[in-house]
Amino acid sequence: MTVDSSMSSGYCSLDEELEDCFFTAKTTFFRNAQSKHSPKNVCRAVEETRRPPTLQEIKQKIDSYNTREKNCLGMKLSEDGTYTGFIKVHLKLRRPVTVPAGIRPQSIYDAIKEVNLAATTDKRTSFYLPLDAIKQLHISSTTTVSEVIQGLLKKFMVVDNPQKFALFKRTHKDGQVLFQKLSIADCPLYLRLLAGPDTDVLSFVLKENETGEVEWDAFSIPELQNFLTILEKEEQDKIQQVQKKYDKFRQKLEEALRESQGKPG
């Protein structure tokens, strides 16, 4: 999978308006090459219950896709029936992530050699990723949702458990923006091929897993303690927001009361 980026501006979700921010970065990693006798495109696509497409059908879909792709980001078909292409993932993360503290940024050498800088220190810190960063990923047809999530976390050197996150597909229907959570076994590039290159028709969003869906037993004690620290900070921030709101209301009411008392009766 290759990570790339560019610059754009906002989109709307069901619950809020957001701005898109892109970052310049590039790294590559694919799954280990499979033998020629292994199944091709072993992916369960959401809402796709028909028989797997034939090689000729895949070729026709890719040709059709590439004729509509205007940004030189077409898909390429290999002799073994797999194919590669690009997807964009919106990172809609509302909570801070945990990263290693006090290490240098990843270099091109590190990316090529797949050096894991996060493993060079036990020190950790938390920070907020820029709201709705968009990463452009170069992946294969066999790349799963689970691998996309792990790849994104690795790119940002996030050491949080991947189960804390989920990948959603975003679609539009009857003027509404709809989100559907993808299974970790789904293959995003296949969904991209079926939908075509228009990101208004289909896009991908990385979000935190819903609290009720997180397997908390999979997290270590330090990770759980870090979650509690984050939640306590969010609670204090909300309390301060509410206090400021009502302090402002109180101030306006007191000013109106003074004005009414100063007027002759």
PDB file of C-alpha atoms in Angstrom:
ATOM      1  CA  MET A   1       0.000   0.000   0.000  1.00  0.00           C
ATOM      2  CA  THR A   2       1.335   3.426  -0.887  1.00  0.00           C
ATOM      3  CA  VAL A   3       0.380   6.550   1.022  1.00  0.00           C
ATOM      4  CA  ASP A   4       0.189   9.807  -0.885  1.00  0.00           C
ATOM      5  CA  SER A   5      -1.674  13.091  -0.481  1.00  0.00           C
ATOM      6  CA  SER A   6      -2.851  16.390  -1.991  1.00  0.00           C
ATOM      7  CA  MET A   7      -5.012  19.356  -0.931  1.00  0.00           C
ATOM      8  CA  SER A   8      -8.785  19.866  -0.960  1.00  0.00           C
ATOM      9  CA  SER A   9     -11.595  21.456   1.075  1.00  0.00           C
ATOM     10  CA  GLY A  10     -14.534  20.270   3.131  1.00  0.00           C
ATOM     11  CA  TYR A  11     -17.369  17.815   2.920  1.00  0.00           C
ATOM     12  CA  CYS A  12     -20.506  17.308   4.971  1.00  0.00           C
ATOM     13  CA  SER A  13     -21.488  14.409   7.169  1.00  0.00           C
ATOM     14  CA  LEU A  14     -24.803  13.679   8.840  1.00  0.00           C
ATOM     15  CA  ASP A  15     -23.771  15.164  12.140  1.00  0.00           C
ATOM     16  CA  GLU A  16     -21.427  18.028  11.298  1.00  0.00           C
ATOM     17  CA  GLU A  17     -19.595  19.969   8.609  1.00  0.00           C
ATOM     18  CA  LEU A  18     -15.930  19.143   8.292  1.00  0.00           C
ATOM     19  CA  GLU A  19     -12.887  20.386   6.404  1.00  0.00           C
ATOM     20  CA  ASP A  20     -10.548  18.113   4.468  1.00  0.00           C
ATOM     21  CA  CYS A  21      -6.807  18.470   5.074  1.00  0.00           C
ATOM     22  CA  PHE A  22      -4.166  16.615   3.123  1.00  0.00           C
ATOM     23  CA  PHE A  23      -0.578  15.870   4.046  1.00  0.00           C
ATOM     24  CA  THR A  24       2.480  15.195   1.951  1.00  0.00           C
ATOM     25  CA  ALA A  25       3.902  11.742   2.595  1.00  0.00           C
ATOM     26  CA  LYS A  26       4.658   8.610   0.663  1.00  0.00           C
ATOM     27  CA  THR A  27       5.436   5.058   1.669  1.00  0.00           C
ATOM     28  CA  THR A  28       4.751   1.670   0.142  1.00  0.00           C
ATOM     29  CA  PHE A  29       3.812  -1.720   1.455  1.00  0.00           C
ATOM     30  CA  PHE A  30       1.855  -4.611  -0.016  1.00  0.00           C
ATOM     31  CA  ARG A  31       0.849  -7.952   1.346  1.00  0.00           C
ATOM     32  CA  ASN A  32       3.319 -10.773   0.811  1.00  0.00           C
ATOM     33  CA  ALA A  33       3.105 -12.070  -2.732  1.00  0.00           C
ATOM     34  CA  GLN A  34       0.821 -15.070  -3.060  1.00  0.00           C
ATOM     35  CA  SER A  35       1.507 -18.133  -5.168  1.00  0.00           C
ATOM     36  CA  LYS A  36      -0.131 -18.438  -8.561  1.00  0.00           C
ATOM     37  CA  HIS A  37      -2.281 -21.250  -7.247  1.00  0.00           C
ATOM     38  CA  SER A  38      -3.776 -19.235  -4.387  1.00  0.00           C
ATOM     39  CA  PRO A  39      -7.299 -17.778  -4.744  1.00  0.00           C
ATOM     40  CA  LYS A  40      -7.476 -14.415  -6.471  1.00  0.00           C
ATOM     41  CA  ASN A  41      -9.339 -11.446  -4.992  1.00  0.00           C
ATOM     42  CA  VAL A  42     -10.475 -13.420  -1.948  1.00  0.00           C
ATOM     43  CA  CYS A  43     -12.571 -10.570  -0.629  1.00  0.00           C
ATOM     44  CA  ARG A  44     -16.080 -10.348   0.727  1.00  0.00           C
ATOM     45  CA  ALA A  45     -17.507  -7.074  -0.511  1.00  0.00           C
ATOM     46  CA  VAL A  46     -20.341  -5.459   1.392  1.00  0.00           C
ATOM     47  CA  GLU A  47     -23.724  -6.054  -0.226  1.00  0.00           C
ATOM     48  CA  GLU A  48     -22.042  -8.193  -2.947  1.00  0.00           C
ATOM     49  CA  THR A  49     -23.559 -11.680  -2.878  1.00  0.00           C
ATOM     50  CA  ARG A  50     -23.140 -12.646  -6.534  1.00  0.00           C
ATOM     51  CA  ARG A  51     -20.500 -15.060  -7.842  1.00  0.00           C
ATOM     52  CA  PRO A  52     -16.924 -13.750  -7.995  1.00  0.00           C
ATOM     53  CA  PRO A  53     -16.244 -11.860 -11.255  1.00  0.00           C
ATOM     54  CA  THR A  54     -14.252 -13.592 -13.966  1.00  0.00           C
ATOM     55  CA  LEU A  55     -10.917 -12.265 -15.165  1.00  0.00           C
ATOM     56  CA  GLN A  56     -12.581 -10.890 -18.296  1.00  0.00           C
ATOM     57  CA  GLU A  57     -15.241  -9.123 -16.222  1.00  0.00           C
ATOM     58  CA  ILE A  58     -12.581  -7.591 -13.994  1.00  0.00           C
ATOM     59  CA  LYS A  59     -10.681  -6.374 -17.058  1.00  0.00           C
ATOM     60  CA  GLN A  60     -13.838  -4.774 -18.469  1.00  0.00           C
ATOM     61  CA  LYS A  61     -14.590  -3.060 -15.151  1.00  0.00           C
ATOM     62  CA  ILE A  62     -11.027  -1.746 -14.883  1.00  0.00           C
ATOM     63  CA  ASP A  63     -11.091  -0.454 -18.464  1.00  0.00           C
ATOM     64  CA  SER A  64     -14.379   1.309 -17.752  1.00  0.00           C
ATOM     65  CA  TYR A  65     -13.003   2.701 -14.476  1.00  0.00           C
ATOM     66  CA  ASN A  66      -9.837   4.040 -16.109  1.00  0.00           C
ATOM     67  CA  THR A  67     -11.762   5.852 -18.856  1.00  0.00           C
ATOM     68  CA  ARG A  68     -13.610   7.809 -16.147  1.00  0.00           C
ATOM     69  CA  GLU A  69     -10.585   8.468 -13.924  1.00  0.00           C
ATOM     70  CA  LYS A  70      -9.251  11.946 -14.732  1.00  0.00           C
ATOM     71  CA  ASN A  71      -6.346  12.227 -12.248  1.00  0.00           C
ATOM     72  CA  CYS A  72      -3.967   9.573 -13.609  1.00  0.00           C
ATOM     73  CA  LEU A  73      -4.915   7.286 -10.719  1.00  0.00           C
ATOM     74  CA  GLY A  74      -6.177   4.351 -12.730  1.00  0.00           C
ATOM     75  CA  MET A  75      -6.132   0.685 -11.775  1.00  0.00           C
ATOM     76  CA  LYS A  76      -3.663  -1.847 -13.195  1.00  0.00           C
ATOM     77  CA  LEU A  77      -4.497  -5.507 -13.779  1.00  0.00           C
ATOM     78  CA  SER A  78      -1.854  -8.187 -13.211  1.00  0.00           C
ATOM     79  CA  GLU A  79      -1.548 -11.482 -15.070  1.00  0.00           C
ATOM     80  CA  ASP A  80      -2.632 -13.412 -11.978  1.00  0.00           C
ATOM     81  CA  GLY A  81      -5.981 -11.615 -11.849  1.00  0.00           C
ATOM     82  CA  THR A  82      -5.163  -9.260  -8.990  1.00  0.00           C
ATOM     83  CA  TYR A  83      -5.059  -5.524  -9.545  1.00  0.00           C
ATOM     84  CA  THR A  84      -3.801  -2.370  -7.872  1.00  0.00           C
ATOM     85  CA  GLY A  85      -5.213   1.130  -7.564  1.00  0.00           C
ATOM     86  CA  PHE A  86      -5.833   4.087  -5.281  1.00  0.00           C
ATOM     87  CA  ILE A  87      -8.339   4.917  -2.556  1.00  0.00           C
ATOM     88  CA  LYS A  88      -8.670   7.970  -0.343  1.00  0.00           C
ATOM     89  CA  VAL A  89      -9.398   7.601   3.362  1.00  0.00           C
ATOM     90  CA  HIS A  90     -10.791  10.436   5.494  1.00  0.00           C
ATOM     91  CA  LEU A  91      -9.435  10.281   9.056  1.00  0.00           C
ATOM     92  CA  LYS A  92     -12.386  11.460  11.101  1.00  0.00           C
ATOM     93  CA  LEU A  93     -10.895  10.966  14.568  1.00  0.00           C
ATOM     94  CA  ARG A  94     -12.330  12.962  17.454  1.00  0.00           C
ATOM     95  CA  ARG A  95     -10.064  11.650  20.197  1.00  0.00           C
ATOM     96  CA  PRO A  96      -6.274  11.862  20.565  1.00  0.00           C
ATOM     97  CA  VAL A  97      -4.096   8.979  19.499  1.00  0.00           C
ATOM     98  CA  THR A  98      -1.086   7.495  21.285  1.00  0.00           C
ATOM     99  CA  VAL A  99       2.308   7.836  19.627  1.00  0.00           C
ATOM    100  CA  PRO A 100       5.933   7.270  20.692  1.00  0.00           C
ATOM    101  CA  ALA A 101       7.493  10.251  22.443  1.00  0.00           C
ATOM    102  CA  GLY A 102      10.779  11.859  21.489  1.00  0.00           C
ATOM    103  CA  ILE A 103      11.633  10.100  18.224  1.00  0.00           C
ATOM    104  CA  ARG A 104      12.596  11.553  14.862  1.00  0.00           C
ATOM    105  CA  PRO A 105      10.168  11.641  11.902  1.00  0.00           C
ATOM    106  CA  GLN A 106      10.166   8.690   9.523  1.00  0.00           C
ATOM    107  CA  SER A 107      12.639   8.996   6.653  1.00  0.00           C
ATOM    108  CA  ILE A 108      12.424   7.576   3.133  1.00  0.00           C
ATOM    109  CA  TYR A 109      14.992   4.955   4.185  1.00  0.00           C
ATOM    110  CA  ASP A 110      12.777   3.910   7.101  1.00  0.00           C
ATOM    111  CA  ALA A 111       9.771   3.575   4.801  1.00  0.00           C
ATOM    112  CA  ILE A 112      11.649   1.479   2.244  1.00  0.00           C
ATOM    113  CA  LYS A 113      13.251  -0.755   4.867  1.00  0.00           C
ATOM    114  CA  GLU A 114      10.004  -0.833   6.897  1.00  0.00           C
ATOM    115  CA  VAL A 115      11.819   0.327  10.027  1.00  0.00           C
ATOM    116  CA  ASN A 116       9.442   0.353  13.003  1.00  0.00           C
ATOM    117  CA  LEU A 117      10.427   3.564  14.802  1.00  0.00           C
ATOM    118  CA  ALA A 118       7.667   3.057  17.377  1.00  0.00           C
ATOM    119  CA  ALA A 119       9.559   0.040  18.707  1.00  0.00           C
ATOM    120  CA  THR A 120      12.661   2.102  19.468  1.00  0.00           C
ATOM    121  CA  THR A 121      11.205   3.656  22.636  1.00  0.00           C
ATOM    122  CA  ASP A 122       8.748   2.803  25.396  1.00  0.00           C
ATOM    123  CA  LYS A 123       7.845   6.447  26.012  1.00  0.00           C
ATOM    124  CA  ARG A 124       4.342   7.436  24.888  1.00  0.00           C
ATOM    125  CA  THR A 125       2.426  10.652  24.393  1.00  0.00           C
ATOM    126  CA  SER A 126      -1.010  11.592  23.023  1.00  0.00           C
ATOM    127  CA  PHE A 127      -2.097  14.222  20.526  1.00  0.00           C
ATOM    128  CA  TYR A 128      -4.960  15.024  18.178  1.00  0.00           C
ATOM    129  CA  LEU A 129      -4.509  14.234  14.507  1.00  0.00           C
ATOM    130  CA  PRO A 130      -5.626  17.108  12.253  1.00  0.00           C
ATOM    131  CA  LEU A 131      -9.380  16.816  11.838  1.00  0.00           C
ATOM    132  CA  ASP A 132     -10.247  14.959   8.642  1.00  0.00           C
ATOM    133  CA  ALA A 133      -6.821  14.427   7.209  1.00  0.00           C
ATOM    134  CA  ILE A 134      -7.153  12.513   3.947  1.00  0.00           C
ATOM    135  CA  LYS A 135      -4.618   9.873   2.983  1.00  0.00           C
ATOM    136  CA  GLN A 136      -4.396   8.557  -0.538  1.00  0.00           C
ATOM    137  CA  LEU A 137      -3.455   4.886  -0.460  1.00  0.00           C
ATOM    138  CA  HIS A 138      -2.082   2.685  -3.217  1.00  0.00           C
ATOM    139  CA  ILE A 139      -3.342  -0.814  -2.445  1.00  0.00           C
ATOM    140  CA  SER A 140      -4.010  -4.134  -4.129  1.00  0.00           C
ATOM    141  CA  SER A 141      -7.277  -5.962  -4.682  1.00  0.00           C
ATOM    142  CA  THR A 142      -6.319  -8.369  -1.895  1.00  0.00           C
ATOM    143  CA  THR A 143      -5.707  -5.636   0.684  1.00  0.00           C
ATOM    144  CA  THR A 144      -8.316  -5.914   3.430  1.00  0.00           C
ATOM    145  CA  VAL A 145      -9.894  -3.299   5.671  1.00  0.00           C
ATOM    146  CA  SER A 146      -7.822  -4.619   8.556  1.00  0.00           C
ATOM    147  CA  GLU A 147      -4.606  -4.042   6.598  1.00  0.00           C
ATOM    148  CA  VAL A 148      -5.715  -0.551   5.548  1.00  0.00           C
ATOM    149  CA  ILE A 149      -6.316   0.393   9.196  1.00  0.00           C
ATOM    150  CA  GLN A 150      -2.985  -1.057  10.314  1.00  0.00           C
ATOM    151  CA  GLY A 151      -1.200   0.702   7.456  1.00  0.00           C
ATOM    152  CA  LEU A 152      -2.681   4.077   8.346  1.00  0.00           C
ATOM    153  CA  LEU A 153      -1.751   3.675  12.010  1.00  0.00           C
ATOM    154  CA  LYS A 154       1.768   2.644  11.064  1.00  0.00           C
ATOM    155  CA  LYS A 155       2.147   5.660   8.783  1.00  0.00           C
ATOM    156  CA  PHE A 156       1.255   8.016  11.649  1.00  0.00           C
ATOM    157  CA  MET A 157       3.254   5.855  14.114  1.00  0.00           C
ATOM    158  CA  VAL A 158       0.085   5.392  16.164  1.00  0.00           C
ATOM    159  CA  VAL A 159       0.582   2.615  18.722  1.00  0.00           C
ATOM    160  CA  ASP A 160      -3.068   2.301  19.759  1.00  0.00           C
ATOM    161  CA  ASN A 161      -4.705  -1.083  19.259  1.00  0.00           C
ATOM    162  CA  PRO A 162      -6.140  -1.275  15.700  1.00  0.00           C
ATOM    163  CA  GLN A 163      -9.389  -2.632  17.171  1.00  0.00           C
ATOM    164  CA  LYS A 164      -9.997   0.861  18.510  1.00  0.00           C
ATOM    165  CA  PHE A 165     -10.708   1.976  14.930  1.00  0.00           C
ATOM    166  CA  ALA A 166     -13.124   1.052  12.146  1.00  0.00           C
ATOM    167  CA  LEU A 167     -13.342   1.834   8.432  1.00  0.00           C
ATOM    168  CA  PHE A 168     -16.667   3.071   7.063  1.00  0.00           C
ATOM    169  CA  LYS A 169     -17.899   3.582   3.533  1.00  0.00           C
ATOM    170  CA  ARG A 170     -19.695   6.865   2.943  1.00  0.00           C
ATOM    171  CA  THR A 171     -22.401   7.075   0.282  1.00  0.00           C
ATOM    172  CA  HIS A 172     -25.138   9.487  -0.747  1.00  0.00           C
ATOM    173  CA  LYS A 173     -28.795   8.552  -1.115  1.00  0.00           C
ATOM    174  CA  ASP A 174     -31.801  10.850  -1.552  1.00  0.00           C
ATOM    175  CA  GLY A 175     -29.811  13.857  -0.399  1.00  0.00           C
ATOM    176  CA  GLN A 176     -28.598  12.062   2.733  1.00  0.00           C
ATOM    177  CA  VAL A 177     -25.028  11.107   3.649  1.00  0.00           C
ATOM    178  CA  LEU A 178     -24.905   7.498   4.850  1.00  0.00           C
ATOM    179  CA  PHE A 179     -22.147   5.664   6.723  1.00  0.00           C
ATOM    180  CA  GLN A 180     -21.794   1.877   6.802  1.00  0.00           C
ATOM    181  CA  LYS A 181     -19.145   0.075   8.824  1.00  0.00           C
ATOM    182  CA  LEU A 182     -17.031  -2.335   6.799  1.00  0.00           C
ATOM    183  CA  SER A 183     -15.935  -5.767   7.953  1.00  0.00           C
ATOM    184  CA  ILE A 184     -12.214  -6.203   8.553  1.00  0.00           C
ATOM    185  CA  ALA A 185     -12.260  -8.808   5.736  1.00  0.00           C
ATOM    186  CA  ASP A 186     -13.777  -6.461   3.138  1.00  0.00           C
ATOM    187  CA  CYS A 187     -11.568  -5.251   0.281  1.00  0.00           C
ATOM    188  CA  PRO A 188     -11.819  -1.476  -0.256  1.00  0.00           C
ATOM    189  CA  LEU A 189     -10.316  -1.501  -3.750  1.00  0.00           C
ATOM    190  CA  TYR A 190     -13.026  -3.879  -4.975  1.00  0.00           C
ATOM    191  CA  LEU A 191     -15.677  -1.514  -3.596  1.00  0.00           C
ATOM    192  CA  ARG A 192     -13.878   1.367  -5.298  1.00  0.00           C
ATOM    193  CA  LEU A 193     -13.921  -0.543  -8.599  1.00  0.00           C
ATOM    194  CA  LEU A 194     -17.651  -1.270  -8.354  1.00  0.00           C
ATOM    195  CA  ALA A 195     -18.525   2.347  -7.462  1.00  0.00           C
ATOM    196  CA  GLY A 196     -16.203   3.992  -9.984  1.00  0.00           C
ATOM    197  CA  PRO A 197     -13.704   6.797  -9.359  1.00  0.00           C
ATOM    198  CA  ASP A 198     -16.214   9.440  -8.208  1.00  0.00           C
ATOM    199  CA  THR A 199     -15.623  10.006  -4.476  1.00  0.00           C
ATOM    200  CA  ASP A 200     -19.021  11.687  -4.206  1.00  0.00           C
ATOM    201  CA  VAL A 201     -20.535   8.285  -4.966  1.00  0.00           C
ATOM    202  CA  LEU A 202     -18.325   6.364  -2.523  1.00  0.00           C
ATOM    203  CA  SER A 203     -15.580   7.358  -0.094  1.00  0.00           C
ATOM    204  CA  PHE A 204     -13.899   5.788   2.920  1.00  0.00           C
ATOM    205  CA  VAL A 205     -13.758   7.185   6.458  1.00  0.00           C
ATOM    206  CA  LEU A 206     -11.656   6.013   9.400  1.00  0.00           C
ATOM    207  CA  LYS A 207     -13.399   6.580  12.722  1.00  0.00           C
ATOM    208  CA  GLU A 208     -13.182   5.366  16.282  1.00  0.00           C
ATOM    209  CA  ASN A 209     -15.067   2.159  16.929  1.00  0.00           C
ATOM    210  CA  GLU A 210     -18.338   2.621  18.741  1.00  0.00           C
ATOM    211  CA  THR A 211     -17.816   2.138  22.473  1.00  0.00           C
ATOM    212  CA  GLY A 212     -20.191  -0.810  22.617  1.00  0.00           C
ATOM    213  CA  GLU A 213     -18.344  -2.585  19.786  1.00  0.00           C
ATOM    214  CA  VAL A 214     -14.814  -2.314  21.170  1.00  0.00           C
ATOM    215  CA  GLU A 215     -13.333  -5.525  22.571  1.00  0.00           C
ATOM    216  CA  TRP A 216     -11.920  -3.961  25.728  1.00  0.00           C
ATOM    217  CA  ASP A 217     -10.329  -7.243  26.834  1.00  0.00           C
ATOM    218  CA  ALA A 218      -7.905  -6.898  23.928  1.00  0.00           C
ATOM    219  CA  PHE A 219      -6.339  -3.743  25.403  1.00  0.00           C
ATOM    220  CA  SER A 220      -3.535  -3.599  27.945  1.00  0.00           C
ATOM    221  CA  ILE A 221      -3.861  -1.894  31.340  1.00  0.00           C
ATOM    222  CA  PRO A 222      -1.775   1.153  30.231  1.00  0.00           C
ATOM    223  CA  GLU A 223      -3.993   1.555  27.142  1.00  0.00           C
ATOM    224  CA  LEU A 224      -7.169   1.435  29.239  1.00  0.00           C
ATOM    225  CA  GLN A 225      -5.684   3.940  31.691  1.00  0.00           C
ATOM    226  CA  ASN A 226      -4.850   6.214  28.773  1.00  0.00           C
ATOM    227  CA  PHE A 227      -8.470   5.972  27.559  1.00  0.00           C
ATOM    228  CA  LEU A 228      -9.679   7.029  31.015  1.00  0.00           C
ATOM    229  CA  THR A 229      -7.296   9.985  31.002  1.00  0.00           C
ATOM    230  CA  ILE A 230      -8.598  11.069  27.590  1.00  0.00           C
ATOM    231  CA  LEU A 231     -12.240  10.718  28.693  1.00  0.00           C
ATOM    232  CA  GLU A 232     -11.578  12.727  31.859  1.00  0.00           C
ATOM    233  CA  LYS A 233     -10.036  15.514  29.778  1.00  0.00           C
ATOM    234  CA  GLU A 234     -13.024  15.485  27.410  1.00  0.00           C
ATOM    235  CA  GLU A 235     -15.359  15.648  30.409  1.00  0.00           C
ATOM    236  CA  GLN A 236     -13.537  18.674  31.835  1.00  0.00           C
ATOM    237  CA  ASP A 237     -13.587  20.391  28.429  1.00  0.00           C
ATOM    238  CA  LYS A 238     -17.357  19.851  28.155  1.00  0.00           C
ATOM    239  CA  ILE A 239     -17.897  21.173  31.699  1.00  0.00           C
ATOM    240  CA  GLN A 240     -15.927  24.325  30.878  1.00  0.00           C
ATOM    241  CA  GLN A 241     -17.914  24.826  27.649  1.00  0.00           C
ATOM    242  CA  VAL A 242     -21.225  24.568  29.513  1.00  0.00           C
ATOM    243  CA  GLN A 243     -20.012  26.900  32.268  1.00  0.00           C
ATOM    244  CA  LYS A 244     -18.877  29.521  29.741  1.00  0.00           C
ATOM    245  CA  LYS A 245     -22.205  29.256  27.912  1.00  0.00           C
ATOM    246  CA  TYR A 246     -24.286  29.895  31.028  1.00  0.00           C
ATOM    247  CA  ASP A 247     -21.897  32.560  32.349  1.00  0.00           C
ATOM    248  CA  LYS A 248     -22.526  34.454  29.111  1.00  0.00           C
ATOM    249  CA  PHE A 249     -26.296  34.026  29.479  1.00  0.00           C
ATOM    250  CA  ARG A 250     -26.126  35.217  33.078  1.00  0.00           C
ATOM    251  CA  GLN A 251     -24.116  38.274  32.057  1.00  0.00           C
ATOM    252  CA  LYS A 252     -26.668  39.249  29.414  1.00  0.00           C
ATOM    253  CA  LEU A 253     -29.573  38.768  31.817  1.00  0.00           C
ATOM    254  CA  GLU A 254     -27.893  40.886  34.476  1.00  0.00           C
ATOM    255  CA  GLU A 255     -27.231  43.652  31.922  1.00  0.00           C
ATOM    256  CA  ALA A 256     -30.874  43.581  30.803  1.00  0.00           C
ATOM    257  CA  LEU A 257     -32.013  43.680  34.412  1.00  0.00           C
ATOM    258  CA  ARG A 258     -29.843  46.716  35.195  1.00  0.00           C
ATOM    259  CA  GLU A 259     -31.115  48.519  32.103  1.00  0.00           C
ATOM    260  CA  SER A 260     -34.737  47.882  33.056  1.00  0.00           C
ATOM    261  CA  GLN A 261     -34.167  49.058  36.621  1.00  0.00           C
ATOM    262  CA  GLY A 262     -32.528  52.302  35.381  1.00  0.00           C
ATOM    263  CA  LYS A 263     -35.508  53.286  33.274  1.00  0.00           C
ATOM    264  CA  PRO A 264     -38.134  55.615  34.909  1.00  0.00           C
ATOM    265  CA  GLY A 265     -41.250  53.665  35.861  1.00  0.00           C
TER     266      GLY A 265
END
